[in-house]
Tab-separated table of C-alpha atoms and ligand atoms in Angstrom:
chain	number	residue	atom	x	y	z
A	1	MET	CA	-30.053	-42.833	23.871
A	2	ALA	CA	-26.242	-42.895	24.121
A	3	HIS	CA	-24.062	-39.843	23.521
A	4	LEU	CA	-21.898	-39.421	20.431
A	5	ARG	CA	-18.512	-40.990	21.061
A	6	GLY	CA	-15.200	-40.479	19.264
A	7	THR	CA	-13.113	-43.290	17.823
A	8	ASP	CA	-10.525	-45.238	19.812
A	9	ARG	CA	-7.227	-43.319	19.729
A	10	SER	CA	-5.155	-46.494	19.482
A	11	GLN	CA	-7.261	-47.935	16.658
A	12	LEU	CA	-5.144	-48.655	13.556
A	13	LEU	CA	-6.800	-47.625	10.300
A	14	LEU	CA	-6.518	-49.536	7.097
A	15	LEU	CA	-6.582	-46.347	5.016
A	16	PRO	CA	-5.290	-43.621	7.340
A	17	GLU	CA	-6.601	-40.076	6.828
A	18	ALA	CA	-4.184	-37.634	5.173
A	19	VAL	CA	-3.508	-34.216	6.754
A	20	ASP	CA	-4.948	-32.742	3.567
A	21	ASP	CA	-8.340	-34.249	4.482
A	22	TYR	CA	-8.559	-31.933	7.472
A	23	VAL	CA	-8.163	-28.757	5.427
A	24	GLY	CA	-11.269	-27.930	3.425
A	25	PRO	CA	-11.176	-26.454	-0.093
A	26	GLU	CA	-12.383	-23.051	1.200
A	27	ASN	CA	-9.856	-22.879	4.017
A	28	PRO	CA	-7.884	-19.587	3.834
A	29	VAL	CA	-4.610	-21.477	4.413
A	30	ARG	CA	-4.942	-22.828	0.881
A	31	PHE	CA	-4.810	-19.268	-0.419
A	32	VAL	CA	-1.855	-18.403	1.870
A	33	GLU	CA	0.011	-21.343	0.339
A	34	ALA	CA	-0.871	-20.401	-3.253
A	35	PHE	CA	-0.072	-16.695	-2.730
A	36	VAL	CA	3.337	-17.179	-1.082
A	37	ASP	CA	4.380	-19.865	-3.570
A	38	GLU	CA	3.964	-17.358	-6.410
A	39	LEU	CA	6.084	-14.604	-4.768
A	40	ASP	CA	9.601	-13.804	-5.891
A	41	LEU	CA	10.969	-13.680	-2.359
A	42	ALA	CA	14.559	-12.918	-3.361
A	43	ALA	CA	13.445	-9.858	-5.364
A	44	MET	CA	11.385	-8.693	-2.396
A	45	GLY	CA	14.459	-8.712	-0.186
A	46	PHE	CA	13.935	-11.888	1.888
A	47	THR	CA	17.097	-13.424	3.274
A	48	ARG	CA	18.229	-17.038	2.860
A	49	THR	CA	16.133	-17.723	-0.245
A	50	ALA	CA	18.996	-19.897	-1.528
A	51	ALA	CA	20.077	-22.771	0.719
A	52	LYS	CA	23.640	-22.717	1.976
A	53	ALA	CA	25.984	-25.270	0.420
A	54	THR	CA	27.242	-26.399	3.829
A	55	GLY	CA	26.026	-26.602	7.390
A	56	ARG	CA	22.705	-27.558	8.905
A	57	PRO	CA	19.801	-26.991	6.490
A	58	GLY	CA	17.682	-23.967	7.396
A	59	TYR	CA	14.003	-23.195	6.868
A	60	HIS	CA	12.906	-21.721	3.557
A	61	PRO	CA	11.652	-18.125	4.010
A	62	ALA	CA	8.434	-19.069	2.185
A	63	ASP	CA	7.498	-21.458	5.013
A	64	LEU	CA	8.161	-18.888	7.726
A	65	LEU	CA	6.305	-16.201	5.758
A	66	LYS	CA	3.300	-18.545	5.445
A	67	LEU	CA	3.432	-19.105	9.196
A	68	TYR	CA	3.425	-15.360	9.900
A	69	ILE	CA	0.603	-14.601	7.452
A	70	TYR	CA	-1.417	-17.407	9.052
A	71	GLY	CA	-0.639	-16.020	12.521
A	72	TYR	CA	-1.630	-12.437	11.678
A	73	LEU	CA	-4.827	-13.729	10.071
A	74	ASN	CA	-5.676	-15.630	13.244
A	75	ARG	CA	-4.626	-13.282	16.069
A	76	VAL	CA	-1.462	-15.238	16.811
A	77	ARG	CA	1.506	-12.892	16.516
A	78	SER	CA	4.027	-13.838	19.159
A	79	SER	CA	6.823	-16.176	18.099
A	80	ARG	CA	6.305	-18.453	21.124
A	81	ARG	CA	2.610	-18.852	20.367
A	82	LEU	CA	3.372	-19.471	16.691
A	83	GLU	CA	5.814	-22.193	17.725
A	84	ALA	CA	3.052	-23.772	19.826
A	85	GLU	CA	0.684	-23.661	16.841
A	86	THR	CA	3.174	-25.614	14.719
A	87	GLN	CA	2.818	-28.491	17.232
A	88	ARG	CA	-0.949	-28.630	17.690
A	89	ASN	CA	-2.804	-26.741	14.975
A	90	ILE	CA	-3.799	-28.939	12.053
A	91	GLU	CA	-4.010	-25.948	9.654
A	92	VAL	CA	-0.450	-24.928	10.521
A	93	ILE	CA	0.737	-28.537	10.325
A	94	TRP	CA	-0.797	-28.673	6.818
A	95	LEU	CA	0.648	-25.282	5.830
A	96	LEU	CA	4.172	-26.080	7.051
A	97	ARG	CA	4.079	-29.758	6.065
A	98	HIS	CA	4.943	-30.816	9.656
A	99	LEU	CA	7.876	-28.377	9.931
A	100	LYS	CA	8.291	-27.173	13.501
A	101	PRO	CA	10.631	-24.179	13.730
A	102	ASP	CA	11.408	-22.978	17.258
A	103	PHE	CA	10.333	-19.571	18.511
A	104	LYS	CA	13.778	-18.036	18.086
A	105	THR	CA	13.937	-19.002	14.413
A	106	ILE	CA	10.423	-17.569	13.976
A	107	ALA	CA	11.274	-14.318	15.791
A	108	ASP	CA	14.585	-13.883	13.946
A	109	PHE	CA	12.803	-14.279	10.604
A	110	ARG	CA	10.407	-11.392	11.355
A	111	ARG	CA	13.227	-9.159	12.553
A	112	ASP	CA	15.628	-9.993	9.711
A	113	ASN	CA	12.996	-9.572	6.979
A	114	ARG	CA	11.126	-6.553	8.348
A	115	VAL	CA	11.613	-4.447	5.182
A	116	ALA	CA	10.471	-7.283	2.903
A	117	PHE	CA	6.930	-7.431	4.341
A	118	LYS	CA	5.835	-4.223	2.643
A	119	PRO	CA	6.520	-5.572	-0.871
A	120	VAL	CA	4.416	-8.625	0.096
A	121	PHE	CA	1.594	-6.276	1.130
A	122	ARG	CA	1.993	-4.405	-2.185
A	123	GLN	CA	1.884	-7.669	-4.126
A	124	PHE	CA	-1.471	-8.474	-2.589
A	125	VAL	CA	-2.703	-4.988	-3.560
A	126	LEU	CA	-1.687	-5.855	-7.137
A	127	LEU	CA	-3.635	-9.093	-6.910
A	128	CYS	CA	-6.712	-7.168	-5.756
A	129	ARG	CA	-6.227	-4.785	-8.679
A	130	GLN	CA	-6.237	-7.792	-11.017
A	131	LEU	CA	-9.561	-8.810	-9.483
A	132	ASN	CA	-10.901	-5.277	-9.910
A	133	LEU	CA	-11.510	-4.947	-6.171
A	134	PHE	CA	-10.423	-1.318	-6.048
A	135	GLY	CA	-12.732	1.447	-7.306
A	136	ARG	CA	-9.624	3.648	-7.831
A	137	GLU	CA	-11.729	6.824	-7.675
A	138	LEU	CA	-11.933	7.844	-4.036
A	139	LEU	CA	-9.601	7.172	-1.121
A	140	ALA	CA	-10.380	7.753	2.534
A	141	VAL	CA	-7.196	8.759	4.332
A	142	ASP	CA	-6.935	8.657	8.101
A	143	GLY	CA	-4.533	7.958	10.909
A	144	THR	CA	-4.754	6.137	14.200
A	145	ARG	CA	-2.393	5.552	17.083
A	146	ILE	CA	-1.206	2.049	17.933
A	147	LYS	CA	0.499	1.496	21.260
A	148	ALA	CA	4.240	0.897	21.294
A	149	VAL	CA	6.281	-1.276	23.640
A	150	ASN	CA	6.898	1.728	25.868
A	151	ASN	CA	5.057	2.656	29.038
A	152	LYS	CA	3.888	6.249	29.499
A	153	THR	CA	6.092	6.522	32.574
A	154	ARG	CA	9.142	5.875	30.394
A	155	ASN	CA	8.449	8.758	28.028
A	156	PHE	CA	9.645	12.278	28.785
A	157	THR	CA	9.055	15.623	27.106
A	158	ARG	CA	11.198	18.731	27.508
A	159	THR	CA	8.439	20.260	29.663
A	160	SER	CA	8.110	17.234	31.955
A	161	LEU	CA	11.903	16.996	32.390
A	162	ALA	CA	12.268	20.716	33.139
A	163	LYS	CA	9.401	20.471	35.658
A	164	PHE	CA	10.969	17.480	37.394
A	165	ILE	CA	14.357	19.243	37.646
A	166	ARG	CA	12.740	22.397	39.012
A	167	GLU	CA	10.786	20.457	41.656
A	168	ALA	CA	13.879	18.413	42.558
A	169	ASP	CA	15.850	21.636	43.100
A	170	GLU	CA	13.106	22.986	45.359
A	171	LYS	CA	13.025	19.750	47.372
A	172	LEU	CA	16.817	19.687	47.661
A	173	ALA	CA	16.867	23.282	48.889
A	174	SER	CA	14.209	22.437	51.491
A	175	TYR	CA	16.055	19.292	52.667
A	176	MET	CA	19.343	21.163	52.867
A	177	THR	CA	17.714	23.761	55.095
A	178	ARG	CA	16.269	21.010	57.326
A	179	LEU	CA	19.665	19.327	57.426
A	180	ASP	CA	21.323	22.560	58.578
A	181	GLU	CA	18.652	23.030	61.229
A	182	GLY	CA	19.109	19.385	62.293
A	183	ASP	CA	22.846	19.936	62.649
A	184	ALA	CA	22.215	22.817	65.013
A	185	ASP	CA	19.653	20.810	67.043
A	186	GLU	CA	21.923	17.772	67.248
A	187	ALA	CA	24.836	19.897	68.360
A	188	GLN	CA	22.629	20.975	71.238
A	189	ALA	CA	21.150	17.499	71.926
A	190	GLY	CA	24.363	15.582	71.139
A	191	GLY	CA	22.513	12.782	69.109
A	192	GLY	CA	22.145	11.418	65.508
A	193	GLY	CA	19.008	11.499	63.232
A	194	LYS	CA	20.074	13.100	59.947
A	195	VAL	CA	20.854	9.779	58.206
A	196	GLY	CA	17.348	9.401	56.679
A	197	LEU	CA	17.430	12.925	55.308
A	198	ALA	CA	20.864	12.399	53.777
A	199	GLU	CA	19.587	9.277	51.994
A	200	LYS	CA	16.621	11.179	50.575
A	201	ILE	CA	18.929	13.934	49.316
A	202	ALA	CA	21.191	11.364	47.629
A	203	ALA	CA	18.183	9.693	45.930
A	204	ILE	CA	16.809	12.994	44.611
A	205	ARG	CA	20.240	14.043	43.373
A	206	GLY	CA	20.541	10.750	41.491
A	207	LYS	CA	17.123	11.148	39.861
A	208	ARG	CA	17.831	14.776	39.035
A	209	ALA	CA	21.095	13.820	37.342
A	210	ARG	CA	19.302	11.179	35.224
A	211	HIS	CA	16.579	13.633	34.181
A	212	LYS	CA	19.180	16.311	33.411
A	213	ALA	CA	21.053	13.847	31.183
A	214	LEU	CA	17.798	13.149	29.280
A	215	LEU	CA	17.134	16.882	28.871
A	216	ASP	CA	20.686	17.385	27.580
A	217	GLU	CA	20.069	14.557	25.095
A	218	LEU	CA	16.927	16.308	23.836
A	219	GLU	CA	18.877	19.569	23.469
A	220	ARG	CA	21.547	17.733	21.500
A	221	THR	CA	19.149	15.939	19.137
A	222	GLY	CA	16.592	18.761	18.789
A	223	GLU	CA	13.760	16.283	19.537
A	224	ASP	CA	10.795	17.231	21.721
A	225	GLN	CA	10.467	13.951	23.612
A	226	ILE	CA	12.385	10.823	24.465
A	227	SER	CA	11.144	7.244	25.027
A	228	LEU	CA	13.379	4.892	26.993
A	229	THR	CA	12.067	1.436	25.997
A	230	ASP	CA	11.383	2.114	22.315
A	231	PRO	CA	13.364	5.230	21.386
A	232	ASP	CA	11.340	5.763	18.164
A	233	ALA	CA	7.915	5.785	19.867
A	234	ARG	CA	6.247	9.097	20.696
A	235	ALA	CA	3.592	10.230	23.154
A	236	MET	CA	0.532	11.123	21.116
A	237	ALA	CA	-3.167	11.676	21.669
A	238	ASN	CA	-5.568	8.830	20.988
A	239	MET	CA	-9.032	10.326	21.326
A	240	THR	CA	-8.916	11.895	24.801
A	241	LYS	CA	-6.059	9.768	26.141
A	242	ILE	CA	-2.336	10.235	25.655
A	243	GLY	CA	-0.340	7.096	24.997
A	244	VAL	CA	3.108	6.251	23.678
A	245	GLY	CA	2.863	4.730	20.240
A	246	TYR	CA	3.108	5.172	16.496
A	247	ASN	CA	0.949	7.042	14.000
A	248	ILE	CA	-0.568	4.651	11.438
A	249	GLN	CA	-1.659	6.202	8.162
A	250	LEU	CA	-4.082	4.345	5.910
A	251	ALA	CA	-5.390	5.133	2.427
A	252	VAL	CA	-8.507	3.000	2.051
A	253	ASP	CA	-10.323	2.557	-1.257
A	254	VAL	CA	-14.041	3.162	-0.698
A	255	LYS	CA	-15.272	0.410	-3.071
A	256	HIS	CA	-14.587	-2.603	-0.811
A	257	LYS	CA	-12.762	-0.857	2.079
A	258	LEU	CA	-9.463	-2.424	1.078
A	259	ILE	CA	-6.225	-0.782	2.189
A	260	ALA	CA	-4.419	0.617	-0.837
A	261	GLU	CA	-1.480	2.015	1.118
A	262	GLN	CA	-0.290	2.060	4.710
A	263	GLU	CA	2.600	3.721	6.447
A	264	VAL	CA	3.788	3.942	10.039
A	265	SER	CA	5.377	7.141	11.269
A	266	ASN	CA	6.282	8.652	14.607
A	267	GLN	CA	4.983	12.068	13.627
A	268	VAL	CA	2.627	13.137	16.403
A	269	LEU	CA	0.095	14.989	14.197
A	270	ASP	CA	-1.505	14.064	10.855
A	271	LEU	CA	-0.739	17.505	9.403
A	272	GLY	CA	1.252	17.179	6.183
A	273	LEU	CA	0.666	13.435	5.757
A	274	LEU	CA	-2.226	13.544	3.244
A	275	ALA	CA	-0.212	14.124	0.051
A	276	PRO	CA	2.486	11.491	0.740
A	277	THR	CA	-0.055	8.834	1.805
A	278	ALA	CA	-2.451	9.435	-1.106
A	279	ALA	CA	0.387	9.722	-3.653
A	280	ALA	CA	1.815	6.357	-2.569
A	281	ALA	CA	-1.694	4.854	-2.857
A	282	MET	CA	-2.038	6.262	-6.387
A	283	GLU	CA	1.184	4.549	-7.354
A	284	ALA	CA	0.001	1.253	-5.863
A	285	LEU	CA	-3.326	1.555	-7.666
A	286	GLY	CA	-1.699	2.594	-10.949
A	287	VAL	CA	-3.752	5.759	-11.508
A	288	GLU	CA	-2.770	9.253	-12.642
A	289	THR	CA	-5.536	11.049	-10.723
A	290	ILE	CA	-7.681	10.215	-7.707
A	291	ALA	CA	-9.834	11.930	-5.073
A	292	ALA	CA	-8.890	11.726	-1.391
A	293	VAL	CA	-11.006	12.649	1.605
A	294	ALA	CA	-9.617	13.227	5.093
A	295	ASP	CA	-10.705	14.851	8.348
A	296	ARG	CA	-9.859	18.323	9.667
A	297	GLY	CA	-6.608	17.115	11.205
A	298	TYR	CA	-5.092	17.105	7.693
A	299	PHE	CA	-6.024	20.694	6.869
A	300	LYS	CA	-2.732	22.256	5.846
A	301	ILE	CA	-2.507	24.597	2.891
A	302	GLU	CA	0.901	23.350	1.685
A	303	ASP	CA	-0.293	19.737	1.815
A	304	ILE	CA	-3.461	20.505	-0.174
A	305	GLU	CA	-1.317	22.337	-2.763
A	306	ALA	CA	0.986	19.285	-2.981
A	307	CYS	CA	-2.104	17.091	-3.538
A	308	GLU	CA	-3.246	19.249	-6.458
A	309	LYS	CA	0.210	19.054	-8.043
A	310	ALA	CA	0.222	15.252	-7.696
A	311	GLY	CA	-3.215	14.868	-9.329
A	312	ILE	CA	-5.082	14.294	-6.049
A	313	THR	CA	-8.417	16.069	-5.638
A	314	ALA	CA	-8.529	16.662	-1.893
A	315	TYR	CA	-11.616	16.939	0.313
A	316	VAL	CA	-10.626	18.224	3.748
A	317	PRO	CA	-12.988	20.356	5.858
A	318	LYS	CA	-11.562	23.492	7.362
A	319	PRO	CA	-11.127	23.378	11.146
A	320	ILE	CA	-12.817	26.152	13.097
A	321	ARG	CA	-9.818	27.827	14.732
A	322	GLY	CA	-8.327	31.297	15.147
A	323	SER	CA	-8.938	34.162	17.558
A	324	ALA	CA	-12.358	35.134	16.079
A	325	ALA	CA	-13.723	31.591	16.654
A	326	ARG	CA	-12.220	31.482	20.155
A	327	GLU	CA	-13.740	34.806	21.145
A	328	GLY	CA	-17.150	34.086	19.629
A	329	PHE	CA	-16.996	36.560	16.727
A	330	PHE	CA	-17.992	35.859	13.107
A	331	ILE	CA	-15.656	33.192	11.750
A	332	LYS	CA	-13.799	33.830	8.507
A	333	GLU	CA	-16.130	31.546	6.524
A	334	LYS	CA	-18.881	34.144	7.074
A	335	PHE	CA	-16.905	36.487	4.807
A	336	ARG	CA	-17.262	35.746	1.073
A	337	TYR	CA	-14.215	36.328	-1.101
A	338	ASP	CA	-14.885	37.895	-4.519
A	339	ALA	CA	-11.909	36.843	-6.647
A	340	ASP	CA	-12.798	39.107	-9.596
A	341	LYS	CA	-12.760	42.254	-7.476
A	342	ASP	CA	-10.238	40.989	-4.899
A	343	VAL	CA	-12.455	41.991	-1.964
A	344	TYR	CA	-14.282	40.280	0.877
A	345	VAL	CA	-17.995	40.830	1.475
A	346	CYS	CA	-18.729	40.732	5.206
A	347	PRO	CA	-21.921	39.514	7.016
A	348	GLY	CA	-23.055	43.177	7.119
A	349	ALA	CA	-22.762	43.300	3.279
A	350	ALA	CA	-19.884	45.790	3.406
A	351	THR	CA	-16.913	45.398	1.043
A	352	LEU	CA	-13.507	44.863	2.673
A	353	ALA	CA	-10.602	45.917	0.446
A	354	PRO	CA	-6.922	44.809	0.666
A	355	LEU	CA	-4.979	47.246	2.791
A	356	TYR	CA	-2.039	45.702	4.646
A	357	GLU	CA	0.530	43.230	3.425
A	358	ALA	CA	3.018	41.007	5.258
A	359	LYS	CA	5.126	37.888	4.690
A	360	VAL	CA	4.183	34.635	6.456
A	361	ARG	CA	6.814	31.940	5.941
A	362	ASP	CA	7.108	31.848	2.125
A	363	ASN	CA	3.682	33.343	1.494
A	364	ARG	CA	2.280	36.841	1.079
A	365	LYS	CA	-0.478	37.669	3.569
A	366	VAL	CA	-2.941	40.470	2.809
A	367	ASP	CA	-5.323	41.993	5.388
A	368	TYR	CA	-8.704	43.210	4.108
A	369	CYS	CA	-10.755	45.822	5.975
A	370	ASN	CA	-13.246	48.700	5.752
A	371	ARG	CA	-12.792	51.027	8.728
A	372	LYS	CA	-15.579	53.343	7.720
A	373	ALA	CA	-18.241	50.624	7.392
A	374	CYS	CA	-17.232	49.014	10.710
A	375	GLY	CA	-17.483	52.361	12.497
A	376	GLY	CA	-21.252	52.557	12.019
A	377	CYS	CA	-22.085	48.853	11.852
A	378	ALA	CA	-24.842	47.381	14.045
A	379	LEU	CA	-23.213	43.915	13.821
A	380	LYS	CA	-19.880	45.085	15.214
A	381	PRO	CA	-20.382	43.542	18.706
A	382	ARG	CA	-20.619	40.142	16.967
A	383	CYS	CA	-17.704	40.860	14.627
A	384	THR	CA	-14.769	42.374	16.522
A	385	ALA	CA	-13.706	43.935	19.798
A	386	ASN	CA	-11.469	46.389	17.916
A	387	SER	CA	-12.474	49.559	16.083
A	388	TYR	CA	-12.683	47.601	12.805
A	389	ARG	CA	-12.436	43.975	11.580
A	390	ARG	CA	-9.505	42.634	9.592
A	391	VAL	CA	-9.712	39.491	7.467
A	392	SER	CA	-6.426	37.918	6.350
A	393	ARG	CA	-5.790	36.007	3.139
A	394	LEU	CA	-2.688	34.124	2.015
A	395	ASP	CA	-1.773	34.283	-1.674
A	396	ASN	CA	-2.131	30.488	-2.018
A	397	GLU	CA	-5.555	30.418	-0.392
A	398	ALA	CA	-7.434	29.980	-3.685
A	399	VAL	CA	-6.632	26.286	-3.412
A	400	MET	CA	-8.605	26.128	-0.159
A	401	ASP	CA	-11.525	28.078	-1.626
A	402	GLY	CA	-11.705	25.559	-4.484
A	403	MET	CA	-11.711	22.716	-1.976
A	404	ALA	CA	-14.463	24.345	0.120
A	405	THR	CA	-16.614	24.676	-3.029
A	406	ARG	CA	-16.021	21.003	-3.893
A	407	LEU	CA	-16.940	19.903	-0.382
A	408	ALA	CA	-20.113	21.993	-0.387
A	409	ALA	CA	-21.136	20.315	-3.657
A	410	ARG	CA	-20.461	16.800	-2.279
A	411	PRO	CA	-21.202	16.822	1.483
A	412	GLU	CA	-21.852	13.046	1.640
A	413	VAL	CA	-18.151	12.425	1.050
A	414	MET	CA	-17.401	13.039	4.754
A	415	ASP	CA	-19.804	10.269	5.872
A	416	LEU	CA	-18.289	7.996	3.260
A	417	ARG	CA	-14.849	8.742	4.726
A	418	ARG	CA	-15.935	7.795	8.247
A	419	GLU	CA	-17.625	4.546	7.186
A	420	THR	CA	-14.641	3.568	5.042
A	421	VAL	CA	-11.795	4.140	7.487
A	422	GLU	CA	-13.634	2.898	10.556
A	423	HIS	CA	-13.866	-0.556	9.041
A	424	PRO	CA	-10.111	-1.333	8.883
A	425	PHE	CA	-9.325	0.495	12.132
A	426	GLY	CA	-12.135	-1.265	14.004
A	427	THR	CA	-11.277	-4.647	12.504
A	428	ILE	CA	-7.549	-4.341	13.208
A	429	LYS	CA	-7.915	-3.121	16.782
A	430	GLN	CA	-10.961	-5.075	17.933
A	431	TRP	CA	-11.506	-8.177	15.818
A	432	MET	CA	-7.851	-8.846	15.006
A	433	ASN	CA	-6.805	-7.705	18.501
A	434	GLN	CA	-3.809	-5.817	17.113
A	435	GLY	CA	-4.078	-2.595	19.081
A	436	ALA	CA	-0.482	-2.782	20.324
A	437	PHE	CA	2.824	-3.539	18.644
A	438	LEU	CA	5.018	-6.389	19.834
A	439	MET	CA	8.297	-5.066	18.444
A	440	ARG	CA	10.399	-2.003	19.149
A	441	ARG	CA	11.879	0.569	16.728
A	442	LEU	CA	10.257	2.152	13.713
A	443	GLU	CA	11.580	-0.223	11.034
A	444	ASN	CA	10.437	-3.308	12.963
A	445	VAL	CA	7.040	-1.796	13.647
A	446	ARG	CA	6.643	-0.956	9.942
A	447	GLY	CA	7.282	-4.588	9.065
A	448	GLU	CA	4.840	-5.716	11.725
A	449	PHE	CA	2.100	-3.403	10.473
A	450	SER	CA	2.610	-4.513	6.860
A	451	LEU	CA	1.672	-8.036	8.024
A	452	THR	CA	-1.350	-6.651	9.886
A	453	ALA	CA	-2.571	-4.685	6.835
A	454	LEU	CA	-1.931	-7.686	4.576
A	455	ALA	CA	-3.980	-9.926	6.882
A	456	TYR	CA	-6.817	-7.375	6.940
A	457	ASN	CA	-6.832	-7.155	3.122
A	458	ILE	CA	-6.773	-10.951	2.739
A	459	ARG	CA	-9.775	-11.317	5.080
A	460	ARG	CA	-11.615	-8.575	3.207
A	461	ALA	CA	-10.856	-10.022	-0.225
A	462	ILE	CA	-11.941	-13.502	0.906
A	463	THR	CA	-15.268	-11.994	1.975
A	464	VAL	CA	-15.712	-10.449	-1.472
A	465	VAL	CA	-14.406	-13.098	-3.899
A	466	GLY	CA	-13.873	-16.215	-1.756
A	467	VAL	CA	-10.807	-18.430	-1.358
A	468	HIS	CA	-11.238	-20.081	-4.777
A	469	GLY	CA	-11.364	-16.712	-6.545
A	470	LEU	CA	-8.188	-15.560	-4.798
A	471	ILE	CA	-6.319	-18.806	-5.486
A	472	ALA	CA	-7.234	-18.643	-9.166
A	473	ALA	CA	-5.998	-15.024	-9.392
A	474	ALA	CA	-2.759	-15.851	-7.518
A	475	ARG	CA	-1.937	-18.643	-9.958
A	476	VAL	CA	-2.550	-16.627	-13.153
B	501	SF4	S1	-18.101	45.125	11.827
B	501	SF4	FE1	-17.294	45.635	9.829
B	501	SF4	S2	-16.719	43.696	8.976
B	501	SF4	FE2	-18.021	43.267	10.691
B	501	SF4	S3	-20.053	43.035	9.834
B	501	SF4	FE3	-19.834	45.146	10.419
B	501	SF4	S4	-19.074	46.175	8.651
B	501	SF4	FE4	-18.785	44.046	8.295
């Protein structure tokens, strides 16, 4: 039996196929078209929404936005690759109606409209709200690091710069000594041979001067580190590795694992980012109160207080830290606070009363102890190396006690957090292959990530309601 064969390429057809025939009714590009066509691009801050009266006609921002959304949905983010897709990809040819912008036009559009991509992301969140895709009860908040356009070798901290300068000084001193000794030897031998050493000294002096200039820059700006390729990127830990990148914060609604809010920062730690991220998500979801769960990296008393004030019920487990935990003694959680009597009850059932008071930042810190009970306690070797144990309490610590009680009553919320946030992070980094930024500087990277988060949400929403459902909602 013969193989299947295609049709003759030079065959003329009586009724030629239309480009539209190649794009099925469930093709996501049909939603991209419907969604972008309904956006008020001028209000969102896009440039060139009105054509110029004179000069060569330009591309409408809607067409370039469609191209970028298509690209981010399909792992094609570079402007050169997007240009190639406009020539050969039937979906893109359909979407752009045969328009073929060059890579520079495509790249300039992303750079010039970087701040307008977040409103587009927010508009899709609104569309998902219309479709009731958000539960609007519980958010999982987490952060991840995405690599910046900056190699580790082009990032310097104060410590690394000071170390380099110190080692350079030591090397210079050693070379200078060898040079002096060489001078004496040569005087005796009457020959050359110190040229190589002089070159090495000049090279080290040059490097030292460059590192000193960077250290001076850090002193002037008060920053802790400096990145040479992308000045806004920071060295930060990603699991066990350190890389130079940005800190991506997501607030993910647990109902369908859709991203309610996203923000990119260059803050190295997550501490202090729970309240701002969850509050922005509340605004996007249009709710007055919500619960938010995050991991131990967000445990900061001021941040939890800010959550309570904003109507956010926080669930953050307390990290095991402090000198008692380090030295293997009873951790503070083994001591029960009795709010009515204002005392702690220790693991030996003794009552620790408030005795010492101090100021920590803006808070009052009280130390509780019971010297007499500790003196004759059989558990003392497991409790303290001192003559008695002190337990400290800040005056705003009640907020943390309330949170610990909530967490104890709802332990499954931590598993729910992990399952919820791992989905977007895993999808973005692995399936969408967007584990590194293409652009430099914080504002550009924010625009880039808004497109990434939008593409993730579109894929997720298509899985839940289908292309037809989304198109119908977009056109309401
Ligand atoms: S050492 Fe003091 S604080 Fe610790 S268990 Fe004994 S009595 Fe309680």
